[in-house]
Short mmCIF file of C-alpha atoms in Angstrom, two decimals:
data_model
loop_
_atom_site.label_atom_id
_atom_site.label_comp_id
_atom_site.label_asym_id
_atom_site.label_seq_id
_atom_site.Cartn_x
_atom_site.Cartn_y
_atom_site.Cartn_z
CA MET A 15 11.83 3.36 -28.76
CA GLY A 16 10.12 1.57 -26.47
CA MET A 17 10.88 1.55 -22.95
CA SER A 18 14.06 3.34 -22.89
CA ALA A 19 12.40 5.62 -20.73
CA ALA A 20 11.70 3.00 -17.72
CA SER A 21 14.50 1.45 -17.73
CA SER A 22 16.66 4.87 -17.20
CA VAL A 23 14.65 5.18 -14.44
CA ASN A 24 15.87 2.27 -12.58
CA GLU A 25 18.34 -0.10 -13.94
CA ALA A 26 18.99 -1.68 -10.45
CA MET A 27 15.59 -2.98 -9.38
CA LYS A 28 13.31 -5.64 -11.84
CA LEU A 29 10.11 -6.59 -11.52
CA CYS A 30 8.24 -9.35 -12.59
CA ILE A 31 4.72 -10.99 -12.10
CA PHE A 32 4.83 -14.80 -14.17
CA ASP A 33 2.26 -17.48 -14.34
CA LEU A 34 3.98 -21.00 -13.43
CA ARG A 35 0.68 -23.10 -15.00
CA ARG A 36 1.44 -20.86 -18.27
CA GLY A 37 4.13 -20.83 -21.07
CA GLN A 38 5.58 -24.51 -20.67
CA HIS A 39 6.46 -25.86 -24.01
CA GLU A 40 8.68 -24.93 -26.14
CA GLY A 41 7.87 -22.53 -28.66
CA GLN A 42 5.84 -20.58 -25.51
CA GLU A 43 7.57 -19.27 -22.53
CA LEU A 44 6.67 -15.53 -23.01
CA ASP A 45 3.39 -16.83 -22.56
CA LYS A 46 3.99 -16.64 -18.69
CA ILE A 47 4.90 -13.47 -18.89
CA LEU A 48 2.05 -11.39 -17.73
CA PHE A 49 4.40 -8.18 -16.06
CA PHE A 50 8.36 -6.76 -16.50
CA PHE A 51 9.61 -3.77 -15.15
CA PRO A 52 11.34 -2.16 -17.01
CA ALA A 53 9.25 -3.17 -19.88
CA ASP A 54 12.16 -2.82 -22.48
CA LEU A 55 14.59 -5.65 -21.54
CA PRO A 56 15.10 -8.15 -24.92
CA PHE A 57 12.59 -10.83 -23.89
CA PRO A 58 15.71 -13.64 -23.37
CA THR A 59 16.69 -11.18 -20.19
CA GLN A 60 12.94 -11.27 -19.31
CA LEU A 61 13.16 -15.26 -19.27
CA SER A 62 16.68 -15.66 -18.24
CA VAL A 63 15.34 -13.47 -14.50
CA ILE A 64 12.04 -15.51 -14.74
CA GLY A 65 13.36 -18.86 -14.87
CA LEU A 66 16.21 -18.12 -12.51
CA SER A 67 13.09 -17.16 -10.17
CA GLU A 68 11.14 -20.49 -11.63
CA GLY A 69 13.78 -22.68 -10.75
CA LEU A 70 14.52 -21.52 -7.10
CA ILE A 71 10.45 -21.87 -6.70
CA THR A 72 10.09 -25.77 -7.85
CA PHE A 73 13.67 -26.76 -5.84
CA THR A 74 12.85 -24.46 -2.46
CA ARG A 75 9.73 -26.81 -3.03
CA ILE A 76 11.65 -30.18 -2.45
CA PHE A 77 12.02 -28.83 1.10
CA SER A 78 9.33 -26.68 1.87
CA PRO A 79 6.17 -26.88 0.22
CA GLU A 80 3.08 -25.38 1.62
CA ALA A 81 5.76 -22.42 2.36
CA PRO A 82 8.49 -22.10 -0.65
CA CYS A 83 11.10 -19.57 -1.83
CA GLU A 84 10.50 -16.51 0.54
CA VAL A 85 14.24 -14.26 -0.03
CA ILE A 86 17.26 -14.73 -1.75
CA ASP A 87 20.53 -13.22 -0.51
CA ALA A 88 22.65 -13.00 -3.11
CA GLU A 89 26.64 -10.55 -2.98
CA MET A 90 25.25 -8.36 -4.74
CA HIS A 91 21.60 -8.87 -6.24
CA SER A 92 18.50 -9.47 -3.20
CA HIS A 93 15.80 -11.54 -4.69
CA VAL A 94 11.76 -11.45 -3.38
CA PHE A 95 8.76 -13.59 -3.68
CA TYR A 96 5.39 -13.37 -3.29
CA GLU A 97 3.05 -15.50 -4.54
CA ALA A 98 0.49 -13.72 -4.77
CA GLU A 99 -2.22 -16.02 -6.09
CA ARG A 100 -1.99 -19.75 -6.65
CA ASP A 101 0.74 -20.23 -8.90
CA ILE A 102 1.24 -16.48 -9.94
CA TRP A 103 4.24 -14.81 -8.67
CA MET A 104 5.96 -11.55 -8.02
CA VAL A 105 9.62 -11.18 -8.16
CA MET A 106 11.71 -8.21 -7.31
CA VAL A 107 15.30 -8.32 -7.97
CA VAL A 108 16.98 -5.32 -6.34
CA GLU A 109 20.61 -4.87 -6.89
CA LYS A 110 23.59 -3.91 -3.89
CA SER A 111 24.79 -1.01 -6.14
CA GLU A 112 24.65 1.73 -3.65
CA SER A 113 25.28 3.47 0.12
CA GLU A 114 21.60 3.71 0.31
CA ALA A 115 20.79 0.13 -1.35
CA ILE A 116 19.98 -1.06 2.86
CA TRP A 117 16.15 -2.46 2.78
CA ARG A 118 14.28 -5.40 4.67
CA THR A 119 13.15 -7.87 2.90
CA ASP A 120 9.70 -7.90 4.68
CA ALA A 121 9.86 -3.97 3.49
CA LEU A 122 9.71 -4.93 0.69
CA ARG A 123 7.72 -8.03 0.62
CA ASN A 124 4.64 -5.67 1.42
CA VAL A 125 5.03 -3.65 -1.65
CA LEU A 126 4.18 -6.63 -3.95
CA LYS A 127 1.21 -7.23 -1.27
CA GLU A 128 0.18 -3.78 -1.37
CA VAL A 129 -0.05 -3.52 -4.94
CA HIS A 130 -1.78 -6.80 -5.56
CA SER A 131 -4.01 -5.84 -2.90
CA LEU A 132 -5.27 -2.54 -4.81
CA PHE A 133 -4.99 -4.57 -8.30
CA VAL A 134 -7.86 -7.52 -7.08
CA MET A 135 -9.56 -4.44 -4.90
CA PHE A 136 -10.09 -2.48 -8.68
CA HIS A 137 -9.86 -5.33 -10.98
CA GLY A 138 -11.20 -8.95 -9.61
CA SER A 139 -8.21 -11.69 -9.19
CA ILE A 140 -5.44 -12.00 -11.69
CA ARG A 141 -6.30 -15.76 -12.22
CA ALA A 142 -9.78 -14.83 -12.89
CA LEU A 143 -8.70 -12.62 -15.20
CA LEU A 144 -7.26 -14.81 -17.41
CA ASP A 145 -9.64 -17.20 -16.77
CA ARG A 146 -11.90 -15.03 -18.55
CA GLU A 147 -9.90 -14.60 -20.96
CA PRO A 148 -6.93 -17.44 -22.10
CA SER A 149 -4.81 -15.57 -24.79
CA GLY A 150 -4.04 -12.89 -21.59
CA GLY A 151 -4.06 -9.33 -23.57
CA LEU A 152 -6.11 -8.08 -21.53
CA THR A 153 -4.67 -9.20 -18.01
CA ARG A 154 -1.20 -7.98 -19.24
CA THR A 155 -1.71 -4.70 -20.39
CA HIS A 156 -4.22 -4.29 -16.76
CA LEU A 157 -1.64 -5.11 -14.74
CA TYR A 158 0.74 -2.88 -16.82
CA TYR A 159 -1.31 0.62 -16.81
CA PHE A 160 -1.83 -0.57 -12.97
CA VAL A 161 1.66 -0.98 -11.57
CA MET A 162 3.45 1.30 -13.67
CA ASP A 163 1.03 4.37 -12.11
CA TYR A 164 1.77 2.77 -8.43
CA LEU A 165 5.64 2.56 -9.59
CA SER A 166 5.21 6.22 -10.54
CA ASP A 167 4.48 7.33 -6.22
CA PHE A 168 8.19 6.07 -5.90
CA LEU A 169 10.12 8.02 -8.48
CA SER A 170 12.31 11.03 -7.58
CA GLY A 171 13.88 12.19 -10.77
CA LYS A 172 14.90 9.36 -13.40
CA LYS A 173 14.93 7.07 -9.88
CA LEU A 174 12.81 4.53 -7.96
CA HIS A 175 13.04 5.29 -4.23
CA LEU A 176 12.09 1.86 -2.55
CA PRO A 177 12.25 1.44 0.91
CA ASN A 178 15.54 1.64 2.35
CA PHE A 179 16.58 1.64 6.01
CA ARG A 180 15.16 5.86 6.23
CA ASP A 181 11.95 3.83 6.34
CA CYS A 182 12.81 1.13 8.72
CA LEU A 183 10.31 3.51 11.33
CA LYS A 184 7.30 3.25 9.33
CA GLU A 185 5.38 0.14 8.18
CA ARG A 186 3.16 -0.49 5.10
CA GLY A 187 -0.15 -2.33 5.26
CA LYS A 188 -1.74 -0.76 9.11
CA VAL A 189 -3.52 2.16 9.40
CA GLN A 190 -2.72 5.07 11.51
CA MET A 191 -5.53 6.62 13.41
CA LEU A 192 -7.29 10.01 15.16
CA THR A 193 -6.77 9.87 18.72
CA ILE A 194 -10.15 11.57 18.78
CA GLY A 195 -11.77 12.56 23.17
CA ARG A 196 -14.93 10.97 23.86
CA GLU A 197 -17.02 13.81 22.78
CA ALA A 198 -16.14 14.32 19.51
CA ALA A 199 -16.31 10.35 18.67
CA LEU A 200 -20.17 11.07 19.46
CA GLU A 201 -20.66 13.40 17.73
CA VAL A 202 -18.57 11.36 14.58
CA GLN A 203 -20.95 7.78 15.18
CA SER A 204 -23.89 10.42 15.25
CA LEU A 205 -22.58 11.67 11.97
CA VAL A 206 -22.48 7.74 10.79
CA ARG A 207 -25.44 7.10 11.42
CA VAL A 208 -26.96 9.87 9.56
CA LEU A 209 -24.92 8.95 7.03
CA GLU A 210 -26.69 5.18 6.59
CA SER A 211 -30.26 6.44 6.96
CA CYS A 212 -29.27 9.02 3.78
CA ALA A 213 -28.60 5.57 1.98
CA GLY A 214 -32.05 4.23 2.89
CA CYS A 215 -32.72 0.40 2.27
CA THR A 216 -28.98 0.28 0.65
CA GLN A 217 -26.42 -1.13 2.70
CA CYS A 218 -24.05 0.98 3.13
CA TYR A 219 -20.54 1.32 4.71
CA SER A 220 -18.31 4.09 5.37
CA LEU A 221 -14.61 5.91 5.42
CA ILE A 222 -14.12 8.89 7.68
CA MET A 223 -10.57 10.28 6.99
CA PHE A 224 -9.12 13.89 8.67
CA GLN A 225 -5.99 14.96 6.91
CA ASP A 226 -4.46 11.12 5.88
CA LEU A 227 -6.09 9.60 9.69
CA LEU A 228 -8.82 7.63 9.96
CA VAL A 229 -11.70 8.76 11.92
CA SER A 230 -14.11 5.95 11.92
CA THR A 231 -15.08 2.81 9.48
CA THR A 232 -17.60 0.10 9.29
CA LEU A 233 -14.91 -1.99 6.65
CA SER A 234 -13.78 -4.95 7.23
CA PRO A 235 -9.69 -5.23 8.19
CA ASP A 236 -8.62 -6.43 4.93
CA ASP A 237 -11.42 -3.73 3.00
CA LEU A 238 -10.32 -1.17 5.56
CA ILE A 239 -6.50 -1.56 4.67
CA ASN A 240 -6.83 -1.11 1.00
CA LEU A 241 -8.98 1.51 0.91
CA PHE A 242 -7.10 3.57 3.42
CA THR A 243 -4.08 3.22 1.75
CA TYR A 244 -5.61 4.07 -1.65
CA THR A 245 -7.29 7.30 -0.23
CA VAL A 246 -4.59 8.43 1.42
CA MET A 247 -2.71 7.76 -1.97
CA ARG A 248 -5.16 9.74 -4.48
CA LEU A 249 -8.10 11.42 -2.59
CA THR A 250 -7.58 12.82 0.27
CA PRO A 251 -6.48 16.77 0.36
CA ASN A 252 -3.02 16.30 0.77
CA ALA A 253 -3.02 14.23 -2.48
CA LEU A 254 -5.60 16.15 -4.60
CA SER A 255 -3.07 19.44 -4.06
CA ALA A 256 -0.81 18.55 -7.34
CA GLY A 257 2.61 18.28 -6.06
CA ALA A 258 2.12 19.31 -2.80
CA GLY A 259 4.30 17.43 -0.26
CA SER A 260 2.63 15.03 2.30
CA TRP A 261 3.81 14.41 5.81
CA SER A 262 1.38 11.37 5.90
CA TYR A 263 3.30 7.83 7.00
CA LEU A 264 2.54 6.29 3.94
CA ARG A 265 2.78 8.93 0.96
CA LYS A 266 6.05 7.94 -0.33
CA GLY A 267 7.26 11.65 -1.84
CA SER A 268 5.88 14.22 -3.64
CA THR A 269 5.05 12.82 -7.04
CA THR A 270 3.75 14.49 -10.14
CA SER A 271 1.24 13.11 -13.65
CA ASN A 272 5.05 14.01 -14.92
CA ALA A 273 6.61 11.57 -13.58
CA SER A 274 4.24 8.62 -14.01
CA GLY A 275 4.02 10.04 -17.46
CA SER A 276 7.78 9.45 -17.99
CA LEU A 277 7.26 5.39 -16.87
CA LEU A 278 4.89 5.01 -19.14
CA ALA A 279 6.83 7.00 -21.74
CA SER A 280 6.16 4.44 -25.32
CA SER A 281 3.61 2.02 -23.55
CA THR A 282 1.80 1.10 -26.19
CA SER A 283 4.65 0.26 -28.36
CA VAL A 284 6.00 -2.06 -25.22
CA LEU A 285 2.37 -3.90 -25.10
CA ASP A 286 2.41 -3.76 -28.58
CA ARG A 287 5.71 -5.72 -29.10
CA HIS A 288 5.38 -8.50 -26.39
CA TYR A 289 1.53 -8.74 -28.57
CA SER A 290 3.34 -9.31 -31.43
CA SER A 291 6.38 -11.83 -30.70
CA ARG A 292 3.37 -14.32 -30.25
CA ASP A 293 1.76 -15.77 -33.00
CA THR A 294 -1.41 -16.64 -30.30
CA SER A 295 -1.52 -12.62 -29.08
CA PRO A 296 -4.69 -10.19 -29.81
CA VAL A 297 -3.90 -7.47 -32.27
CA GLY A 298 -2.60 -5.04 -29.70
CA VAL A 299 -3.37 -3.40 -26.70
CA ARG A 300 -5.42 -0.43 -28.83
CA ASN A 301 -7.60 -3.57 -28.12
CA TYR A 302 -8.29 -2.95 -24.69
CA GLN A 303 -9.40 -0.24 -22.74
CA VAL A 304 -8.88 -0.51 -19.17
CA VAL A 305 -9.61 1.92 -16.47
CA ARG A 306 -6.43 3.60 -14.71
CA PRO A 307 -7.62 4.12 -10.81
CA LEU A 308 -4.29 5.09 -9.55
CA GLN A 309 -3.42 7.99 -12.35
CA HIS A 310 -2.18 11.06 -10.80
CA ASP A 311 -4.12 14.39 -11.13
CA LYS A 312 -7.33 12.74 -11.65
CA TRP A 313 -9.33 12.91 -9.01
CA SER A 314 -11.10 16.65 -8.69
CA LYS A 315 -13.41 17.83 -6.00
CA GLY A 316 -16.86 19.75 -7.36
CA LYS A 317 -18.17 22.67 -6.13
CA ASP A 318 -21.44 19.90 -4.34
CA GLY A 319 -18.39 18.97 -2.30
CA PHE A 320 -18.11 15.29 -3.81
CA LEU A 321 -14.84 13.79 -5.60
CA VAL A 322 -14.83 13.56 -9.50
CA THR A 323 -12.79 11.16 -11.57
CA ASP A 324 -13.56 10.63 -15.38
CA ILE A 325 -11.36 7.65 -14.87
CA TRP A 326 -14.46 5.39 -14.97
CA GLY A 327 -15.62 6.92 -18.02
CA THR A 328 -18.79 8.22 -18.74
CA GLU A 329 -22.42 7.06 -18.90
CA VAL A 330 -23.24 5.75 -22.30
CA GLY A 331 -25.24 8.32 -23.42
CA SER A 332 -23.81 11.34 -21.51
CA LEU A 333 -21.16 12.85 -20.73
CA SER A 334 -21.52 13.28 -17.20
CA PRO A 335 -18.55 10.61 -15.17
CA SER A 336 -19.32 7.49 -14.37
CA SER A 337 -19.02 6.67 -11.17
CA PRO A 338 -16.29 4.24 -9.46
CA THR A 339 -16.16 1.02 -8.46
CA ILE A 340 -13.86 -1.58 -6.20
CA TRP A 341 -14.91 -4.95 -5.39
CA LEU A 342 -15.67 -4.96 -1.66
CA LYS A 343 -14.11 -8.45 0.20
CA GLN A 344 -16.45 -8.33 3.01
CA THR A 345 -19.40 -8.93 0.50
CA GLU A 346 -18.30 -10.38 -2.42
CA GLU A 347 -19.49 -7.67 -4.84
CA ARG A 348 -19.12 -4.18 -6.84
CA MET A 349 -19.28 -1.33 -4.71
CA TYR A 350 -19.93 1.99 -5.80
CA LEU A 351 -17.36 4.40 -3.91
CA CYS A 352 -18.60 7.98 -3.04
CA ALA A 353 -16.46 10.61 -1.90
CA PHE A 354 -17.19 13.87 -0.34
CA GLN A 355 -14.97 16.78 1.27
CA HIS A 356 -14.89 19.06 3.47
CA ARG A 357 -11.68 21.06 4.66
CA SER A 358 -9.72 18.34 6.15
CA LEU A 359 -12.76 15.67 6.37
CA THR A 360 -13.03 13.00 3.80
CA ILE A 361 -16.01 10.87 4.00
CA ILE A 362 -15.83 7.72 1.40
CA LEU A 363 -19.26 5.59 1.10
CA PHE A 364 -19.67 2.46 0.37
CA PHE A 365 -23.07 0.95 -1.73
CA PRO A 366 -23.72 -2.53 -3.59
CA VAL A 367 -23.62 -1.61 -7.59
CA THR A 368 -26.32 -3.82 -7.40
CA SER A 369 -28.50 -2.65 -4.57
CA VAL A 370 -28.81 0.88 -6.15
CA HIS A 371 -31.67 1.42 -8.79
CA ASN A 372 -31.21 2.95 -11.37
CA GLY A 373 -27.08 3.13 -10.46
CA GLU A 374 -26.34 6.20 -12.00
CA GLN A 375 -29.72 8.22 -10.82
CA GLY A 376 -30.21 6.73 -7.85
CA LEU A 377 -26.53 7.51 -6.76
CA SER A 378 -27.61 11.62 -7.74
CA VAL A 379 -30.57 10.69 -5.32
CA VAL A 380 -28.58 9.11 -2.18
CA LYS A 381 -25.87 11.93 -2.85
CA GLN A 382 -28.75 14.53 -2.22
CA GLN A 383 -30.04 13.49 0.27
CA ILE A 384 -25.89 13.83 1.79
CA LEU A 385 -26.68 17.22 0.79
CA GLU A 386 -29.82 18.40 2.81
CA ASN A 387 -29.65 16.25 5.74
CA ALA A 388 -25.94 15.26 6.64
CA SER A 389 -24.26 18.73 5.56
CA PRO A 390 -24.89 20.11 8.98
CA LYS A 391 -23.39 17.22 11.45
CA ILE A 392 -20.19 16.94 8.60
CA PHE A 393 -19.96 20.81 8.76
CA LYS A 394 -19.78 20.22 13.05
CA VAL A 395 -17.18 17.15 13.31
CA GLU A 396 -14.96 18.92 10.78
CA GLU A 397 -14.61 21.71 12.78
CA LYS A 398 -14.54 19.56 16.44
CA LEU A 399 -11.37 17.46 15.23
CA SER A 400 -9.67 20.53 13.88
CA ARG A 401 -9.59 22.27 17.41
CA GLY A 402 -8.37 19.20 18.72
CA TRP A 403 -5.93 18.66 15.91
CA GLY A 404 -2.51 19.05 16.51
CA GLY A 405 -0.93 19.31 13.31
CA GLU A 406 1.64 17.05 11.62
CA ASN A 407 3.89 16.57 14.54
CA ALA A 408 0.99 15.88 16.52
CA TYR A 409 1.80 12.23 17.36
CA HIS A 410 5.91 13.29 18.12
CA VAL A 411 7.13 12.73 21.93
CA SER A 412 10.61 14.43 22.04
CA GLY A 413 13.54 12.91 22.82
CA TYR A 414 12.01 9.54 20.95
CA ARG A 415 12.06 8.25 17.20
CA TYR A 416 9.14 5.32 17.54
CA LEU A 417 7.03 2.78 15.55
CA LEU A 418 4.08 1.39 17.26
CA VAL A 419 2.46 -1.96 15.78
CA ASP A 420 -0.86 -3.51 16.50
CA GLY A 421 -0.65 -6.15 14.06
CA ASP A 422 -4.21 -7.77 15.56
CA ARG A 423 -5.48 -4.66 15.06
CA CYS A 424 -3.88 -3.09 11.93
CA ILE A 425 -2.79 -0.06 13.44
CA SER A 426 0.02 1.50 13.69
CA ARG A 427 1.63 4.59 14.65
CA ALA A 428 4.93 6.80 14.05
CA SER A 429 7.35 9.52 15.09
CA PRO A 430 6.08 11.70 12.29
CA PRO A 431 8.74 11.62 8.92
CA GLY A 432 10.42 15.33 9.56
CA LYS A 433 11.21 14.14 13.23
CA VAL A 434 13.21 10.24 11.82
CA THR A 435 14.71 12.46 8.77
CA THR A 436 17.00 13.94 12.14
CA LEU A 437 18.67 10.69 12.99
CA THR A 438 21.93 9.79 11.92
CA LYS A 439 22.47 6.33 9.17
CA ASP A 440 24.20 5.20 11.82
CA SER A 441 20.78 5.00 14.01
CA LEU A 442 18.74 4.20 11.23
CA VAL A 443 21.09 1.62 9.94
CA ALA A 444 20.70 -0.20 13.04
CA MET A 445 17.10 0.00 13.87
CA ASN A 446 16.91 -1.64 9.73
CA LYS A 447 19.12 -4.67 10.94
CA LEU A 448 17.33 -4.52 14.08
CA ARG A 449 13.89 -4.62 12.31
CA GLU A 450 15.51 -7.44 10.03
CA GLU A 451 16.15 -9.73 12.24
CA VAL A 452 13.08 -9.31 14.33
CA ASP A 453 11.42 -10.08 10.54
CA LEU A 454 13.54 -13.44 10.31
CA GLU A 455 12.45 -14.82 14.43
CA LYS A 456 8.87 -14.25 13.38
CA SER A 457 9.04 -16.02 10.17
CA ARG A 458 10.70 -19.14 11.74
CA ALA A 459 8.01 -19.32 14.44
CA LYS A 460 5.54 -19.68 11.58
CA CYS A 461 7.17 -21.56 9.84
CA ASP A 462 8.03 -24.02 13.48
CA GLY A 463 4.78 -23.26 14.14
CA SER A 464 5.54 -21.78 17.86
CA ASP A 465 3.91 -19.25 19.28
CA SER A 466 5.23 -16.30 17.21
CA GLU A 467 3.39 -13.23 19.88
CA LYS A 468 6.06 -14.40 22.36
CA ASP A 469 7.31 -11.27 24.13
CA GLN A 470 10.85 -10.43 22.89
CA GLU A 471 13.40 -7.88 23.62
CA ILE A 472 16.63 -6.59 21.37
CA CYS A 473 18.54 -3.89 22.54
CA ILE A 474 21.64 -3.20 20.47
CA ARG A 475 23.56 0.18 21.00
CA ALA A 476 24.31 1.92 17.29
CA LYS A 477 28.43 2.58 16.20
CA ASN A 478 27.22 6.24 17.04
CA GLY A 479 26.62 5.75 21.00
CA ALA A 480 22.07 5.07 19.90
CA TRP A 481 20.62 2.91 21.43
CA VAL A 482 18.50 0.95 19.25
CA ILE A 483 15.21 -0.83 20.75
CA SER A 484 12.47 -3.37 20.21
CA ARG A 485 9.83 -5.14 22.58
CA LEU A 486 7.11 -7.12 21.41
CA THR A 487 4.76 -8.26 23.32
CA ARG A 488 1.25 -10.50 22.80
CA GLY A 489 0.26 -9.13 18.73
CA LYS A 490 1.93 -5.04 19.34
CA GLU A 491 5.73 -4.17 18.64
CA LEU A 492 7.48 -0.97 20.02
CA TYR A 493 10.25 0.33 18.23
CA MET A 494 12.74 3.12 19.46
CA VAL A 495 15.92 4.50 18.47
CA LEU A 496 17.61 6.60 21.57
CA GLU A 497 20.53 9.08 20.28
CA LYS A 498 20.41 10.88 23.54
CA ALA A 499 20.52 8.55 25.78
CA ASN A 500 22.57 8.03 28.37
CA GLU A 501 25.56 5.58 28.18
CA THR A 502 24.14 2.32 30.36
CA LEU A 503 21.65 0.21 29.11
CA LEU A 504 19.71 0.60 32.01
CA TYR A 505 19.41 4.42 31.18
CA ALA A 506 17.28 3.28 27.94
CA SER A 507 15.04 0.60 28.98
CA GLU A 508 14.19 3.06 32.33
CA ALA A 509 12.89 5.91 28.96
CA VAL A 510 11.36 2.67 27.04
CA GLU A 511 9.47 1.72 30.62
CA LYS A 512 8.12 5.96 30.83
CA PHE A 513 7.12 5.95 27.12
CA SER A 514 4.89 2.31 27.51
CA ASP A 515 3.62 3.66 30.21
CA ARG A 516 2.33 7.13 29.15
CA TYR A 517 1.66 6.49 26.18
CA CYS A 518 1.14 2.58 25.81
CA SER A 519 -1.04 2.39 28.59
CA GLY A 520 1.69 0.35 29.87
CA ALA A 521 1.28 -2.69 27.60
CA PHE A 522 5.40 -3.27 26.73
CA SER A 523 5.95 -2.47 30.72
CA LEU A 524 8.19 -5.23 32.14
#
């Protein structure tokens, strides 16, 4: 039966991960394939896609050794490349067969970057896994379940909806923050100190979220982006509400475990088919029990407020679930992930596995300390943030549809998705084209070694008369659509000035 369910989901997209160091001898070509979607495509077809990709990488390296191929845009297909690790490549091939097939290359590449970053956070680097078990069986199993669980978030019905022009006012790989007043900020700081004291002598890092927005963190930027992404995907109240839609800028849409299951149908037979085709392969996927942290509907809120899951298995000699662990870049060590939730407030603490005495038992002591000493503070902070919360349209600005990106701080803010859907297709396509131009200019500046943060402004009049505008200055980016603006460029420019002065402290004012 194979993966017929998967290939029928979306034949217009292929995604592969391969290792250029493997399969270099005749008869061993399959060894370089680490992941391929759809998984039931014949091996000659998979090797054809990977062979073409490998050839393009090798050819472009002749002219640009340090920055090889990023995208090949053909008449019917686009090939998007990302070198996730040295000689380990991820390639997405998308067909231009539909009216909705209008996308930004960088948006698609950011999907590849995100899934790899999340994979490393949970499982470590792909190269380290391959070094640990050279046959590649464990690595393929990890990648298969992880990437397929990740792709299920893009599934709607029997179709994968990858980021296209309708997502042009969103930015993947950035954090969305909650704006709070001074009094609330002081309460949050006080809460963080109490939480750290509950950890005792154990080094502790924290992440505090309200709804799907960041309130406070002590994590490094790289770790923050990964853990913010995972929290919004699986841990916030919206994520825990099975089948519930979300206004989050990050989440792709409503997804249930049934969707994930359809992508993973007959998964074992697919992996077994791959292994049985290779003389050096392990017996099959059943040899590997892997953790699947992106599974849907696997987290729940316990009676004490702590989030629990059986994804990481159970403790030896016990029926109690093992605590989740992640790999933190900041400390280069494995950390326990301990999540607590009260109404709209989600608090996640991270403790080094090596510093928690008696493992799970020591973690239970820390949890009890939090319940006894931090609960009043948690309740007070949640109540204060709830009173000041303006709802899902809190950051809507009447007359504007916008996206703000601060690259230095790795944060973004945008018009609520529900408001963006009121824009016409002409406006969205024009904005998508404008952002593609900006991406291209930034890529050229990076390759040339020139100033990539120079001030820049682009204004485009869309077919429907809307003004589509971008302004870049000192690492900050503003993208804006004005559909009801006057016909003159001066009017549109003045509208941007007003927005900049009122909501951006004049950062984009000329």
